[in-house]
Short mmCIF file of the C-alpha atoms (twelve columns), coordinates in Angstrom:
data_MODEL
# 
_entry.id   MODEL 
# 
loop_
_atom_site.group_PDB 
_atom_site.id 
_atom_site.type_symbol 
_atom_site.label_atom_id 
_atom_site.label_alt_id 
_atom_site.label_comp_id 
_atom_site.label_asym_id 
_atom_site.label_seq_id 
_atom_site.Cartn_x 
_atom_site.Cartn_y 
_atom_site.Cartn_z 
_atom_site.pdbx_PDB_model_num 
ATOM 1   C CA . MET A 1   7.054   28.976  42.979  1 
ATOM 2   C CA . GLU A 2   6.223   26.472  45.737  1 
ATOM 3   C CA . PHE A 3   3.502   23.773  45.725  1 
ATOM 4   C CA . LEU A 4   2.347   23.188  49.304  1 
ATOM 5   C CA . TYR A 5   0.636   19.766  49.081  1 
ATOM 6   C CA . GLY A 6   2.581   18.015  51.817  1 
ATOM 7   C CA . GLY A 7   6.104   17.599  53.091  1 
ATOM 8   C CA . LEU A 8   8.676   15.302  51.544  1 
ATOM 9   C CA . PHE A 9   10.246  12.428  53.435  1 
ATOM 10  C CA . GLN A 10  13.860  13.038  54.408  1 
ATOM 11  C CA . GLY A 11  16.579  10.513  55.182  1 
ATOM 12  C CA . ASP A 12  15.221  9.914   58.726  1 
ATOM 13  C CA . GLY A 13  11.768  8.998   57.398  1 
ATOM 14  C CA . VAL A 14  10.178  12.150  58.767  1 
ATOM 15  C CA . PRO A 15  8.367   14.553  56.460  1 
ATOM 16  C CA . VAL A 16  9.585   18.178  56.532  1 
ATOM 17  C CA . GLY A 17  7.292   21.207  56.064  1 
ATOM 18  C CA . ASN A 18  4.554   21.333  53.417  1 
ATOM 19  C CA . VAL A 19  6.617   22.046  50.293  1 
ATOM 20  C CA . THR A 20  6.068   19.227  47.809  1 
ATOM 21  C CA . TYR A 21  7.766   20.846  44.729  1 
ATOM 22  C CA . GLN A 22  9.368   24.137  43.964  1 
ATOM 23  C CA . THR A 23  10.569  25.818  40.762  1 
ATOM 24  C CA . LEU A 24  11.381  29.262  39.349  1 
ATOM 25  C CA . LEU A 25  8.588   31.735  39.040  1 
ATOM 26  C CA . SER A 26  8.972   32.549  35.334  1 
ATOM 27  C CA . PRO A 27  8.860   29.931  32.594  1 
ATOM 28  C CA . THR A 28  11.308  31.958  30.482  1 
ATOM 29  C CA . LEU A 29  13.988  31.381  33.119  1 
ATOM 30  C CA . LEU A 30  13.764  27.583  32.797  1 
ATOM 31  C CA . ALA A 31  16.250  26.359  30.219  1 
ATOM 32  C CA . PHE A 32  17.056  23.118  31.986  1 
ATOM 33  C CA . ASN A 33  20.628  23.657  30.649  1 
ATOM 34  C CA . ASP A 34  19.617  21.808  27.483  1 
ATOM 35  C CA . ALA A 35  20.172  22.908  23.860  1 
ATOM 36  C CA . GLN A 36  16.848  21.336  23.028  1 
ATOM 37  C CA . PRO A 37  14.252  22.133  25.737  1 
ATOM 38  C CA . ASP A 38  12.126  19.164  26.864  1 
ATOM 39  C CA . TYR A 39  9.537   18.382  29.537  1 
ATOM 40  C CA . LYS A 40  10.560  17.788  33.123  1 
ATOM 41  C CA . LEU A 41  8.394   15.461  35.208  1 
ATOM 42  C CA . ASN A 42  8.554   15.191  38.975  1 
ATOM 43  C CA . ILE A 43  6.431   12.545  40.754  1 
ATOM 44  C CA . GLN A 44  5.465   12.175  44.394  1 
ATOM 45  C CA . ILE A 45  3.347   9.212   45.590  1 
ATOM 46  C CA . TYR A 46  1.738   8.451   48.890  1 
ATOM 47  C CA . ASN A 47  0.502   4.924   49.678  1 
ATOM 48  C CA . PRO A 48  -1.171  4.553   53.113  1 
ATOM 49  C CA . ALA A 49  -0.691  0.773   52.814  1 
ATOM 50  C CA . ALA A 50  3.093   1.325   52.662  1 
ATOM 51  C CA . PRO A 51  3.877   4.752   54.073  1 
ATOM 52  C CA . GLY A 52  7.520   3.882   54.513  1 
ATOM 53  C CA . SER A 53  8.051   3.720   50.787  1 
ATOM 54  C CA . SER A 54  6.033   6.872   50.041  1 
ATOM 55  C CA . GLY A 55  7.650   10.099  48.811  1 
ATOM 56  C CA . PHE A 56  5.569   12.538  50.788  1 
ATOM 57  C CA . VAL A 57  2.700   12.869  53.267  1 
ATOM 58  C CA . PRO A 58  -0.274  14.750  51.745  1 
ATOM 59  C CA . ILE A 59  -1.958  17.612  53.496  1 
ATOM 60  C CA . PRO A 60  -5.295  16.675  55.122  1 
ATOM 61  C CA . GLU A 61  -7.313  18.008  52.147  1 
ATOM 62  C CA . LEU A 62  -5.587  15.474  49.816  1 
ATOM 63  C CA . LYS A 63  -4.940  12.596  52.182  1 
ATOM 64  C CA . GLN A 64  -7.120  9.516   51.815  1 
ATOM 65  C CA . ASP A 65  -6.566  6.476   54.025  1 
ATOM 66  C CA . ASN A 66  -8.016  4.048   51.493  1 
ATOM 67  C CA . ALA A 67  -6.426  5.336   48.235  1 
ATOM 68  C CA . GLU A 68  -3.010  5.799   46.769  1 
ATOM 69  C CA . THR A 69  -2.346  9.483   46.025  1 
ATOM 70  C CA . ALA A 70  0.070   10.726  43.355  1 
ATOM 71  C CA . LEU A 71  1.125   14.220  42.261  1 
ATOM 72  C CA . PHE A 72  2.701   14.707  38.845  1 
ATOM 73  C CA . PHE A 73  4.495   18.066  38.375  1 
ATOM 74  C CA . LEU A 74  5.026   18.925  34.695  1 
ATOM 75  C CA . SER A 75  7.370   21.697  33.577  1 
ATOM 76  C CA . ALA A 76  7.775   22.787  30.010  1 
ATOM 77  C CA . GLY A 77  10.573  25.318  30.557  1 
ATOM 78  C CA . GLN A 78  11.452  27.271  27.357  1 
ATOM 79  C CA . MET A 79  9.654   24.821  25.066  1 
ATOM 80  C CA . GLN A 80  7.873   26.518  22.211  1 
ATOM 81  C CA . PHE A 81  4.280   25.482  21.325  1 
ATOM 82  C CA . LEU A 82  3.080   26.046  17.764  1 
ATOM 83  C CA . GLU A 83  -0.493  26.587  18.918  1 
ATOM 84  C CA . PRO A 84  -2.177  27.589  22.209  1 
ATOM 85  C CA . VAL A 85  -2.825  24.672  24.437  1 
ATOM 86  C CA . ASN A 86  -6.082  24.519  26.444  1 
ATOM 87  C CA . ASP A 87  -5.205  21.393  28.334  1 
ATOM 88  C CA . ASP A 88  -4.960  22.197  32.059  1 
ATOM 89  C CA . TRP A 89  -1.740  20.213  32.526  1 
ATOM 90  C CA . TYR A 90  0.084   21.470  29.409  1 
ATOM 91  C CA . SER A 91  -1.577  24.899  29.390  1 
ATOM 92  C CA . ALA A 92  0.305   27.344  27.116  1 
ATOM 93  C CA . HIS A 93  -0.978  30.766  25.973  1 
ATOM 94  C CA . GLN A 94  1.892   33.182  26.553  1 
ATOM 95  C CA . THR A 95  3.102   34.634  23.291  1 
ATOM 96  C CA . GLY A 96  6.787   34.940  22.467  1 
ATOM 97  C CA . PRO A 97  9.112   35.798  19.608  1 
ATOM 98  C CA . SER A 98  8.438   34.036  16.335  1 
ATOM 99  C CA . THR A 99  10.494  31.090  15.268  1 
ATOM 100 C CA . SER A 100 11.360  29.425  11.912  1 
ATOM 101 C CA . LEU A 101 11.375  25.771  11.059  1 
ATOM 102 C CA . VAL A 102 14.545  24.052  9.831   1 
ATOM 103 C CA . SER A 103 13.008  23.249  6.463   1 
ATOM 104 C CA . SER A 104 11.643  26.793  5.910   1 
ATOM 105 C CA . ASN A 105 12.516  30.429  6.567   1 
ATOM 106 C CA . ASP A 106 8.876   31.320  7.276   1 
ATOM 107 C CA . GLN A 107 8.363   32.869  10.709  1 
ATOM 108 C CA . LEU A 108 5.790   31.134  12.872  1 
ATOM 109 C CA . PRO A 109 4.195   32.527  16.079  1 
ATOM 110 C CA . VAL A 110 4.951   30.424  19.153  1 
ATOM 111 C CA . TYR A 111 3.556   30.173  22.659  1 
ATOM 112 C CA . TYR A 112 5.080   29.369  26.048  1 
ATOM 113 C CA . ALA A 113 3.723   27.577  29.131  1 
ATOM 114 C CA . ASP A 114 1.429   29.705  31.313  1 
ATOM 115 C CA . ARG A 115 3.261   28.570  34.470  1 
ATOM 116 C CA . THR A 116 6.652   27.074  35.316  1 
ATOM 117 C CA . ALA A 117 4.885   23.901  36.400  1 
ATOM 118 C CA . ASN A 118 1.406   22.397  36.495  1 
ATOM 119 C CA . VAL A 119 0.302   19.616  38.766  1 
ATOM 120 C CA . LEU A 120 -1.883  16.613  38.036  1 
ATOM 121 C CA . ALA A 121 -3.277  14.771  41.052  1 
ATOM 122 C CA . CYS A 122 -4.543  11.210  40.847  1 
ATOM 123 C CA . VAL A 123 -5.906  8.726   43.347  1 
ATOM 124 C CA . MET A 124 -6.037  4.972   42.731  1 
ATOM 125 C CA . LYS A 125 -7.978  2.242   44.476  1 
ATOM 126 C CA . HIS A 126 -8.110  -1.497  43.990  1 
ATOM 127 C CA . GLN A 127 -10.896 -4.042  44.396  1 
ATOM 128 C CA . TYR A 128 -11.027 -7.795  43.927  1 
ATOM 129 C CA . CYS A 129 -14.118 -9.910  43.388  1 
ATOM 130 C CA . ASN A 130 -14.849 -13.572 43.784  1 
ATOM 131 C CA . SER A 131 -16.528 -14.767 40.566  1 
ATOM 132 C CA . VAL A 132 -18.008 -17.753 42.423  1 
ATOM 133 C CA . SER A 133 -19.491 -16.130 45.508  1 
ATOM 134 C CA . GLY A 134 -19.886 -12.660 44.023  1 
ATOM 135 C CA . GLY A 135 -18.275 -11.009 47.037  1 
ATOM 136 C CA . CYS A 136 -15.769 -8.184  46.616  1 
ATOM 137 C CA . THR A 137 -13.112 -6.582  48.794  1 
ATOM 138 C CA . PRO A 138 -13.544 -2.906  49.820  1 
ATOM 139 C CA . LEU A 139 -11.855 -0.321  47.633  1 
ATOM 140 C CA . SER A 140 -8.383  0.272   49.059  1 
ATOM 141 C CA . SER A 141 -4.886  1.433   48.228  1 
ATOM 142 C CA . ASP A 142 -3.458  -2.027  48.590  1 
ATOM 143 C CA . MET A 143 -2.893  -3.595  45.168  1 
ATOM 144 C CA . THR A 144 -2.599  -7.094  46.679  1 
ATOM 145 C CA . PRO A 145 -4.742  -7.187  49.814  1 
ATOM 146 C CA . SER A 146 -5.183  -10.301 51.960  1 
ATOM 147 C CA . VAL A 147 -8.518  -11.864 51.119  1 
ATOM 148 C CA . ALA A 148 -10.427 -14.622 52.888  1 
ATOM 149 C CA . TRP A 149 -11.449 -17.211 50.296  1 
ATOM 150 C CA . SER A 150 -13.992 -19.932 50.653  1 
ATOM 151 C CA . THR A 151 -11.798 -22.726 49.327  1 
ATOM 152 C CA . LYS A 152 -8.107  -23.587 49.460  1 
ATOM 153 C CA . GLU A 153 -7.944  -23.661 45.617  1 
ATOM 154 C CA . GLN A 154 -9.220  -20.065 45.345  1 
ATOM 155 C CA . GLU A 155 -6.807  -18.855 47.992  1 
ATOM 156 C CA . SER A 156 -3.902  -20.618 46.226  1 
ATOM 157 C CA . ALA A 157 -4.855  -19.163 42.870  1 
ATOM 158 C CA . TYR A 158 -5.072  -15.630 44.300  1 
ATOM 159 C CA . ASN A 159 -1.689  -15.972 46.137  1 
ATOM 160 C CA . PHE A 160 -0.098  -17.278 42.906  1 
ATOM 161 C CA . TRP A 161 -1.369  -14.151 41.118  1 
ATOM 162 C CA . ARG A 162 -0.435  -11.783 44.021  1 
ATOM 163 C CA . VAL A 163 3.171   -12.941 44.231  1 
ATOM 164 C CA . ASN A 164 3.739   -12.357 40.555  1 
ATOM 165 C CA . VAL A 165 1.992   -9.008  40.506  1 
ATOM 166 C CA . GLU A 166 4.050   -7.733  43.450  1 
ATOM 167 C CA . SER A 167 7.299   -8.815  41.816  1 
ATOM 168 C CA . GLN A 168 6.698   -7.873  38.168  1 
ATOM 169 C CA . ALA A 169 3.668   -5.628  37.509  1 
ATOM 170 C CA . ILE A 170 3.703   -1.836  37.608  1 
ATOM 171 C CA . THR A 171 0.728   0.156   38.795  1 
ATOM 172 C CA . THR A 172 -0.845  2.903   36.644  1 
ATOM 173 C CA . LEU A 173 0.688   5.594   38.877  1 
ATOM 174 C CA . GLY A 174 4.024   3.843   38.773  1 
ATOM 175 C CA . VAL A 175 4.401   3.930   34.985  1 
ATOM 176 C CA . PRO A 176 5.625   7.526   34.801  1 
ATOM 177 C CA . GLY A 177 8.119   6.790   37.539  1 
ATOM 178 C CA . GLU A 178 9.547   3.932   35.483  1 
ATOM 179 C CA . GLN A 179 9.488   5.649   32.067  1 
ATOM 180 C CA . GLY A 180 9.878   9.297   33.041  1 
ATOM 181 C CA . ILE A 181 9.010   11.825  30.309  1 
ATOM 182 C CA . ALA A 182 8.911   8.966   27.810  1 
ATOM 183 C CA . SER A 183 5.506   8.159   29.200  1 
ATOM 184 C CA . LEU A 184 4.093   11.458  27.854  1 
ATOM 185 C CA . LYS A 185 2.284   10.889  24.579  1 
ATOM 186 C CA . ALA A 186 2.644   14.572  23.793  1 
ATOM 187 C CA . ARG A 187 6.383   13.983  23.019  1 
ATOM 188 C CA . SER A 188 5.411   12.066  19.861  1 
ATOM 189 C CA . SER A 189 4.898   15.527  18.189  1 
ATOM 190 C CA . LEU A 190 7.894   17.217  19.890  1 
ATOM 191 C CA . THR A 191 10.898  18.049  17.718  1 
ATOM 192 C CA . ASN A 192 13.946  20.177  18.563  1 
ATOM 193 C CA . GLY A 193 12.153  21.758  21.507  1 
ATOM 194 C CA . ILE A 194 9.108   22.704  19.442  1 
ATOM 195 C CA . GLN A 195 5.798   21.090  20.460  1 
ATOM 196 C CA . GLY A 196 3.160   20.367  17.857  1 
ATOM 197 C CA . PRO A 197 -0.584  21.015  18.493  1 
ATOM 198 C CA . LEU A 198 -2.083  19.295  21.448  1 
ATOM 199 C CA . PRO A 199 -5.809  18.559  22.155  1 
ATOM 200 C CA . PRO A 200 -7.553  19.887  25.296  1 
ATOM 201 C CA . ASP A 201 -7.687  16.384  26.794  1 
ATOM 202 C CA . GLN A 202 -4.023  15.536  26.381  1 
ATOM 203 C CA . TRP A 203 -3.589  14.716  30.099  1 
ATOM 204 C CA . GLN A 204 -6.392  12.201  29.869  1 
ATOM 205 C CA . GLN A 205 -4.659  10.488  26.950  1 
ATOM 206 C CA . ASP A 206 -1.477  10.265  28.965  1 
ATOM 207 C CA . VAL A 207 -3.277  8.627   31.925  1 
ATOM 208 C CA . LEU A 208 -5.036  6.157   29.639  1 
ATOM 209 C CA . SER A 209 -1.647  5.286   28.134  1 
ATOM 210 C CA . TRP A 210 -0.256  4.649   31.651  1 
ATOM 211 C CA . GLU A 211 -3.230  2.381   32.419  1 
ATOM 212 C CA . ALA A 212 -2.667  0.392   29.171  1 
ATOM 213 C CA . THR A 213 1.026   0.042   29.994  1 
ATOM 214 C CA . SER A 214 0.153   -1.117  33.504  1 
ATOM 215 C CA . LEU A 215 -2.117  -3.823  32.165  1 
ATOM 216 C CA . ALA A 216 0.555   -4.914  29.743  1 
ATOM 217 C CA . THR A 217 3.037   -5.355  32.569  1 
ATOM 218 C CA . LEU A 218 0.416   -7.379  34.477  1 
ATOM 219 C CA . GLN A 219 0.019   -9.709  31.526  1 
ATOM 220 C CA . ARG A 220 3.787   -9.956  31.146  1 
ATOM 221 C CA . ALA A 221 4.148   -10.865 34.804  1 
ATOM 222 C CA . LEU A 222 1.730   -13.808 34.422  1 
ATOM 223 C CA . VAL A 223 3.356   -14.971 31.211  1 
ATOM 224 C CA . GLN A 224 6.827   -14.846 32.756  1 
ATOM 225 C CA . ALA A 225 5.534   -16.713 35.813  1 
ATOM 226 C CA . VAL A 226 4.221   -19.493 33.643  1 
ATOM 227 C CA . GLY A 227 6.980   -19.625 31.017  1 
ATOM 228 C CA . GLY A 228 9.808   -18.860 33.425  1 
ATOM 229 C CA . ILE A 229 13.030  -17.053 32.610  1 
ATOM 230 C CA . SER A 230 14.572  -18.006 29.267  1 
ATOM 231 C CA . ASP A 231 17.902  -16.200 29.582  1 
ATOM 232 C CA . PRO A 232 20.476  -18.968 30.428  1 
ATOM 233 C CA . LEU A 233 22.761  -16.356 32.071  1 
ATOM 234 C CA . ILE A 234 20.072  -15.571 34.629  1 
ATOM 235 C CA . LEU A 235 18.413  -18.965 34.814  1 
ATOM 236 C CA . LYS A 236 21.265  -20.485 36.805  1 
ATOM 237 C CA . TYR A 237 20.577  -18.016 39.624  1 
ATOM 238 C CA . VAL A 238 16.838  -18.749 39.751  1 
ATOM 239 C CA . GLN A 239 15.704  -20.759 42.780  1 
ATOM 240 C CA . LYS A 240 12.489  -22.678 42.286  1 
ATOM 241 C CA . ASN A 241 10.507  -22.830 45.460  1 
ATOM 242 C CA . VAL A 242 7.016   -23.864 44.413  1 
ATOM 243 C CA . THR A 243 5.467   -26.431 46.789  1 
ATOM 244 C CA . GLY A 244 2.175   -28.184 46.860  1 
ATOM 245 C CA . TYR A 245 0.219   -29.791 44.075  1 
ATOM 246 C CA . ILE A 246 -2.081  -26.782 43.716  1 
ATOM 247 C CA . SER A 247 0.786   -24.302 43.099  1 
ATOM 248 C CA . ASN A 248 2.474   -26.757 40.713  1 
ATOM 249 C CA . GLY A 249 -0.779  -27.100 38.840  1 
ATOM 250 C CA . PHE A 250 -1.022  -23.310 38.367  1 
ATOM 251 C CA . CYS A 251 2.510   -23.194 36.950  1 
ATOM 252 C CA . ILE A 252 1.764   -26.002 34.458  1 
ATOM 253 C CA . ASP A 253 -1.878  -25.429 33.416  1 
ATOM 254 C CA . GLN A 254 -2.050  -21.713 32.717  1 
ATOM 255 C CA . LYS A 255 -3.574  -20.712 29.384  1 
ATOM 256 C CA . ILE A 256 -2.446  -17.364 27.913  1 
ATOM 257 C CA . ARG A 257 -3.307  -15.874 24.531  1 
ATOM 258 C CA . ASN A 258 -0.401  -15.816 22.137  1 
ATOM 259 C CA . THR A 259 -0.280  -14.764 18.486  1 
ATOM 260 C CA . ALA A 260 2.032   -17.693 17.765  1 
ATOM 261 C CA . TYR A 261 -0.618  -20.220 18.735  1 
ATOM 262 C CA . THR A 262 -4.359  -20.689 18.546  1 
ATOM 263 C CA . CYS A 263 -6.918  -22.797 20.357  1 
ATOM 264 C CA . PHE A 264 -9.870  -24.547 18.738  1 
ATOM 265 C CA . SER A 265 -12.525 -27.078 19.721  1 
ATOM 266 C CA . VAL A 266 -11.546 -30.599 18.610  1 
ATOM 267 C CA . LEU A 267 -15.193 -31.734 19.071  1 
ATOM 268 C CA . GLY A 268 -16.548 -28.868 16.922  1 
ATOM 269 C CA . LEU A 269 -13.967 -29.435 14.198  1 
ATOM 270 C CA . SER A 270 -14.724 -33.196 14.244  1 
ATOM 271 C CA . ILE A 271 -18.467 -32.620 13.898  1 
ATOM 272 C CA . THR A 272 -17.875 -30.137 11.013  1 
ATOM 273 C CA . LEU A 273 -15.669 -32.635 9.154   1 
ATOM 274 C CA . ILE A 274 -17.991 -35.620 9.715   1 
ATOM 275 C CA . VAL A 275 -21.205 -33.803 8.831   1 
ATOM 276 C CA . GLY A 276 -19.589 -32.127 5.844   1 
ATOM 277 C CA . GLY A 277 -18.160 -35.422 4.645   1 
ATOM 278 C CA . LEU A 278 -21.576 -37.089 4.928   1 
ATOM 279 C CA . ILE A 279 -23.260 -34.346 2.930   1 
ATOM 280 C CA . ILE A 280 -20.652 -34.681 0.175   1 
ATOM 281 C CA . LEU A 281 -20.988 -38.481 0.124   1 
ATOM 282 C CA . LEU A 282 -24.794 -38.196 0.049   1 
ATOM 283 C CA . SER A 283 -24.563 -35.811 -2.935  1 
ATOM 284 C CA . MET A 284 -22.344 -38.215 -4.833  1 
ATOM 285 C CA . CYS A 285 -24.561 -41.205 -4.022  1 
ATOM 286 C CA . THR A 286 -27.718 -39.354 -5.071  1 
ATOM 287 C CA . GLU A 287 -26.216 -38.537 -8.467  1 
ATOM 288 C CA . PHE A 288 -24.976 -42.094 -8.927  1 
ATOM 289 C CA . SER A 289 -28.382 -43.492 -7.909  1 
ATOM 290 C CA . GLY A 290 -30.255 -41.232 -10.346 1 
ATOM 291 C CA . THR A 291 -27.995 -42.272 -13.202 1 
ATOM 292 C CA . PHE A 292 -28.359 -45.955 -12.389 1 
ATOM 293 C CA . LEU A 293 -32.167 -45.798 -12.114 1 
ATOM 294 C CA . GLY A 294 -32.498 -43.761 -15.306 1 
ATOM 295 C CA . LYS A 295 -30.453 -46.236 -17.351 1 
ATOM 296 C CA . LYS A 296 -31.901 -49.435 -15.907 1 
ATOM 297 C CA . HIS A 297 -35.587 -48.571 -15.360 1 
ATOM 298 C CA . GLN A 298 -37.763 -47.185 -18.161 1 
ATOM 299 C CA . GLU A 299 -40.076 -45.315 -15.780 1 
ATOM 300 C CA . TYR A 300 -37.180 -43.186 -14.581 1 
ATOM 301 C CA . THR A 301 -35.624 -42.494 -17.955 1 
ATOM 302 C CA . TYR A 302 -37.419 -39.277 -18.734 1 
ATOM 303 C CA . LYS A 303 -36.817 -37.814 -15.255 1 
ATOM 304 C CA . TRP A 304 -33.124 -38.768 -15.403 1 
ATOM 305 C CA . LEU A 305 -32.661 -37.243 -18.907 1 
ATOM 306 C CA . GLU A 306 -34.469 -34.085 -17.911 1 
ATOM 307 C CA . TRP A 307 -32.171 -33.771 -14.882 1 
ATOM 308 C CA . VAL A 308 -29.058 -34.338 -16.983 1 
ATOM 309 C CA . THR A 309 -29.984 -32.086 -19.962 1 
ATOM 310 C CA . ASN A 310 -30.899 -29.127 -17.697 1 
ATOM 311 C CA . GLU A 311 -27.242 -28.813 -16.674 1 
ATOM 312 C CA . THR A 312 -25.428 -25.804 -18.135 1 
ATOM 313 C CA . LEU A 313 -23.124 -27.709 -20.454 1 
ATOM 314 C CA . GLN A 314 -25.924 -29.814 -21.865 1 
ATOM 315 C CA . LEU A 315 -28.037 -26.743 -22.531 1 
ATOM 316 C CA . GLN A 316 -25.061 -25.238 -24.353 1 
ATOM 317 C CA . ARG A 317 -24.818 -28.431 -26.429 1 
ATOM 318 C CA . MET A 318 -28.462 -28.409 -27.393 1 
ATOM 319 C CA . VAL A 319 -28.293 -24.780 -28.551 1 
ATOM 320 C CA . HIS A 320 -25.281 -25.600 -30.838 1 
ATOM 321 C CA . GLU A 321 -26.977 -28.645 -32.237 1 
ATOM 322 C CA . GLU A 322 -30.182 -26.712 -32.912 1 
ATOM 323 C CA . ILE A 323 -28.268 -24.387 -35.218 1 
ATOM 324 C CA . GLY A 324 -26.373 -27.271 -36.821 1 
ATOM 325 C CA . LEU A 325 -22.963 -26.684 -35.232 1 
ATOM 326 C CA . SER A 326 -20.449 -29.282 -34.161 1 
ATOM 327 C CA . THR A 327 -20.516 -32.996 -33.680 1 
ATOM 328 C CA . TRP A 328 -21.282 -33.861 -30.012 1 
ATOM 329 C CA . TYR A 329 -20.686 -36.907 -27.875 1 
ATOM 330 C CA . GLY A 330 -21.946 -37.627 -24.348 1 
ATOM 331 C CA . ALA A 331 -25.376 -36.139 -24.796 1 
ATOM 332 C CA . SER A 332 -26.691 -38.104 -21.820 1 
ATOM 333 C CA . SER A 333 -23.639 -37.602 -19.578 1 
ATOM 334 C CA . ASN A 334 -22.687 -34.749 -17.276 1 
ATOM 335 C CA . ILE A 335 -20.054 -33.256 -19.586 1 
ATOM 336 C CA . PRO A 336 -20.731 -33.323 -23.379 1 
ATOM 337 C CA . VAL A 337 -17.722 -32.961 -25.739 1 
ATOM 338 C CA . THR A 338 -17.174 -32.168 -29.433 1 
ATOM 339 C CA . GLU A 339 -14.882 -33.452 -32.113 1 
ATOM 340 C CA . LYS A 340 -11.451 -31.888 -32.308 1 
ATOM 341 C CA . ASP A 341 -11.180 -28.437 -33.961 1 
ATOM 342 C CA . GLU A 342 -14.985 -27.976 -34.069 1 
ATOM 343 C CA . LYS A 343 -16.294 -24.410 -34.371 1 
ATOM 344 C CA . LEU A 344 -18.736 -23.088 -31.767 1 
ATOM 345 C CA . GLY A 345 -21.465 -20.519 -32.171 1 
ATOM 346 C CA . VAL A 346 -21.210 -16.809 -31.488 1 
ATOM 347 C CA . LEU A 347 -23.707 -14.264 -30.231 1 
ATOM 348 C CA . ASN A 348 -25.659 -11.995 -32.511 1 
ATOM 349 C CA . VAL A 349 -26.131 -8.779  -30.513 1 
ATOM 350 C CA . SER A 350 -27.814 -6.723  -33.178 1 
ATOM 351 C CA . ASP A 351 -30.768 -6.666  -30.782 1 
ATOM 352 C CA . LYS A 352 -29.222 -5.962  -27.480 1 
ATOM 353 C CA . LYS A 353 -32.391 -6.852  -25.693 1 
ATOM 354 C CA . HIS A 354 -32.623 -10.223 -27.348 1 
ATOM 355 C CA . PRO A 355 -29.200 -11.701 -28.265 1 
ATOM 356 C CA . ILE A 356 -29.223 -15.069 -30.086 1 
ATOM 357 C CA . MET A 357 -26.681 -17.759 -30.947 1 
ATOM 358 C CA . VAL A 358 -25.677 -17.971 -34.651 1 
ATOM 359 C CA . ARG A 359 -23.057 -19.641 -36.780 1 
ATOM 360 C CA . PRO A 360 -19.695 -17.888 -37.048 1 
ATOM 361 C CA . VAL A 361 -19.028 -16.049 -40.297 1 
ATOM 362 C CA . SER A 362 -15.977 -18.112 -41.130 1 
ATOM 363 C CA . TYR A 363 -18.114 -21.199 -40.836 1 
ATOM 364 C CA . ASN A 364 -20.627 -19.960 -43.335 1 
ATOM 365 C CA . ARG A 365 -17.938 -19.074 -45.881 1 
ATOM 366 C CA . SER A 366 -16.308 -22.445 -45.593 1 
ATOM 367 C CA . GLU A 367 -19.638 -24.119 -46.054 1 
ATOM 368 C CA . LYS A 368 -20.300 -21.979 -49.215 1 
ATOM 369 C CA . LEU A 369 -16.947 -22.835 -50.713 1 
ATOM 370 C CA . ALA A 370 -17.619 -26.557 -50.090 1 
ATOM 371 C CA . GLU A 371 -20.978 -26.264 -51.831 1 
ATOM 372 C CA . GLU A 372 -19.446 -24.489 -54.807 1 
ATOM 373 C CA . LEU A 373 -16.706 -27.112 -55.061 1 
ATOM 374 C CA . ARG A 374 -19.333 -29.886 -54.943 1 
ATOM 375 C CA . ILE A 375 -21.319 -28.247 -57.764 1 
ATOM 376 C CA . THR A 376 -18.193 -27.751 -59.879 1 
ATOM 377 C CA . THR A 377 -17.198 -31.395 -59.340 1 
ATOM 378 C CA . ASN A 378 -20.649 -32.614 -60.381 1 
ATOM 379 C CA . LYS A 379 -20.566 -30.570 -63.564 1 
ATOM 380 C CA . SER A 380 -17.182 -31.987 -64.504 1 
ATOM 381 C CA . LEU A 381 -18.441 -35.524 -63.952 1 
ATOM 382 C CA . ASP A 382 -21.500 -34.787 -66.150 1 
ATOM 383 C CA . SER A 383 -19.273 -33.428 -68.982 1 
ATOM 384 C CA . SER A 384 -17.039 -36.500 -68.857 1 
ATOM 385 C CA . THR A 385 -20.008 -38.815 -69.036 1 
ATOM 386 C CA . ALA A 386 -21.414 -36.999 -72.068 1 
# 
């Protein structure tokens, strides 16, 4: 089977014919000489901005002078799919002999790829915009085009970014070329040549993963440009050639998010601490002032005592004193206390809709024994007197 999308470049830099990729006609003949069948990925990219580094020249129907064109040929060979796959790139509906899993002797129906290879075609364009002027470059295949900037600082910032992108970052279409079949998310459910179920949009998930990887390499490029190379074995071969105060400033003053650090507003934190401290101080002064006025001035005594006694602990004290429990001190302070080993009241919940505070049973028995002892003592004294 031949795919006629444009000839490949040969050693002399001249494309030959229109055959971009060829493979055997029947998927069952593709074993890839591997005990465990796996995917095979062939990539051809054409970049009109750098035709000398391109892999092929597209036919006129595919060729775009302002976009980078890539063809991804995916072969599944003799891989077995547990379920039919409706994704156009992974398409598999041909039935084959049943198979059994390692952990079970149950026979499972399997499916094979519909074709020996399927092709995914992508085009990629880049555009850069000036956040100050609002102007943008035309969509083009050049990832780092030359741009006319209104100020020297903007031009220097862009050139700083462009140099690092060209040397470190990987484009979305270049990720499969770097990672190979490891860039296919479908392989996460591939075991011993048996592919688990795949959704109908699997190829879209793969492309989104390539895009995320490309953005990660872009971030890494800028981080490495700012932080520099840390490996001492490589550092001695690095030649620093940054000139001009603007370029030096970009190397020194870059801010990049990092989970090891965090940024916060010193002004906002200071205002929060100062205002919060003033509120706490005002609360303490208000309480002190109320206590002072209540003790020193008769006209404020009732208001002060009402304020104090409506606190939770004072309300608890008054309930206990009302039923004759405990000896209390600090009735006009914030925290009332009892004598040591005093008994406190308990709830009577015989009426669940109206519980009340009562004396504990042990307290009533002790009080009864004390009363009986007092009566017995009085009778003894009367007998002795008689």
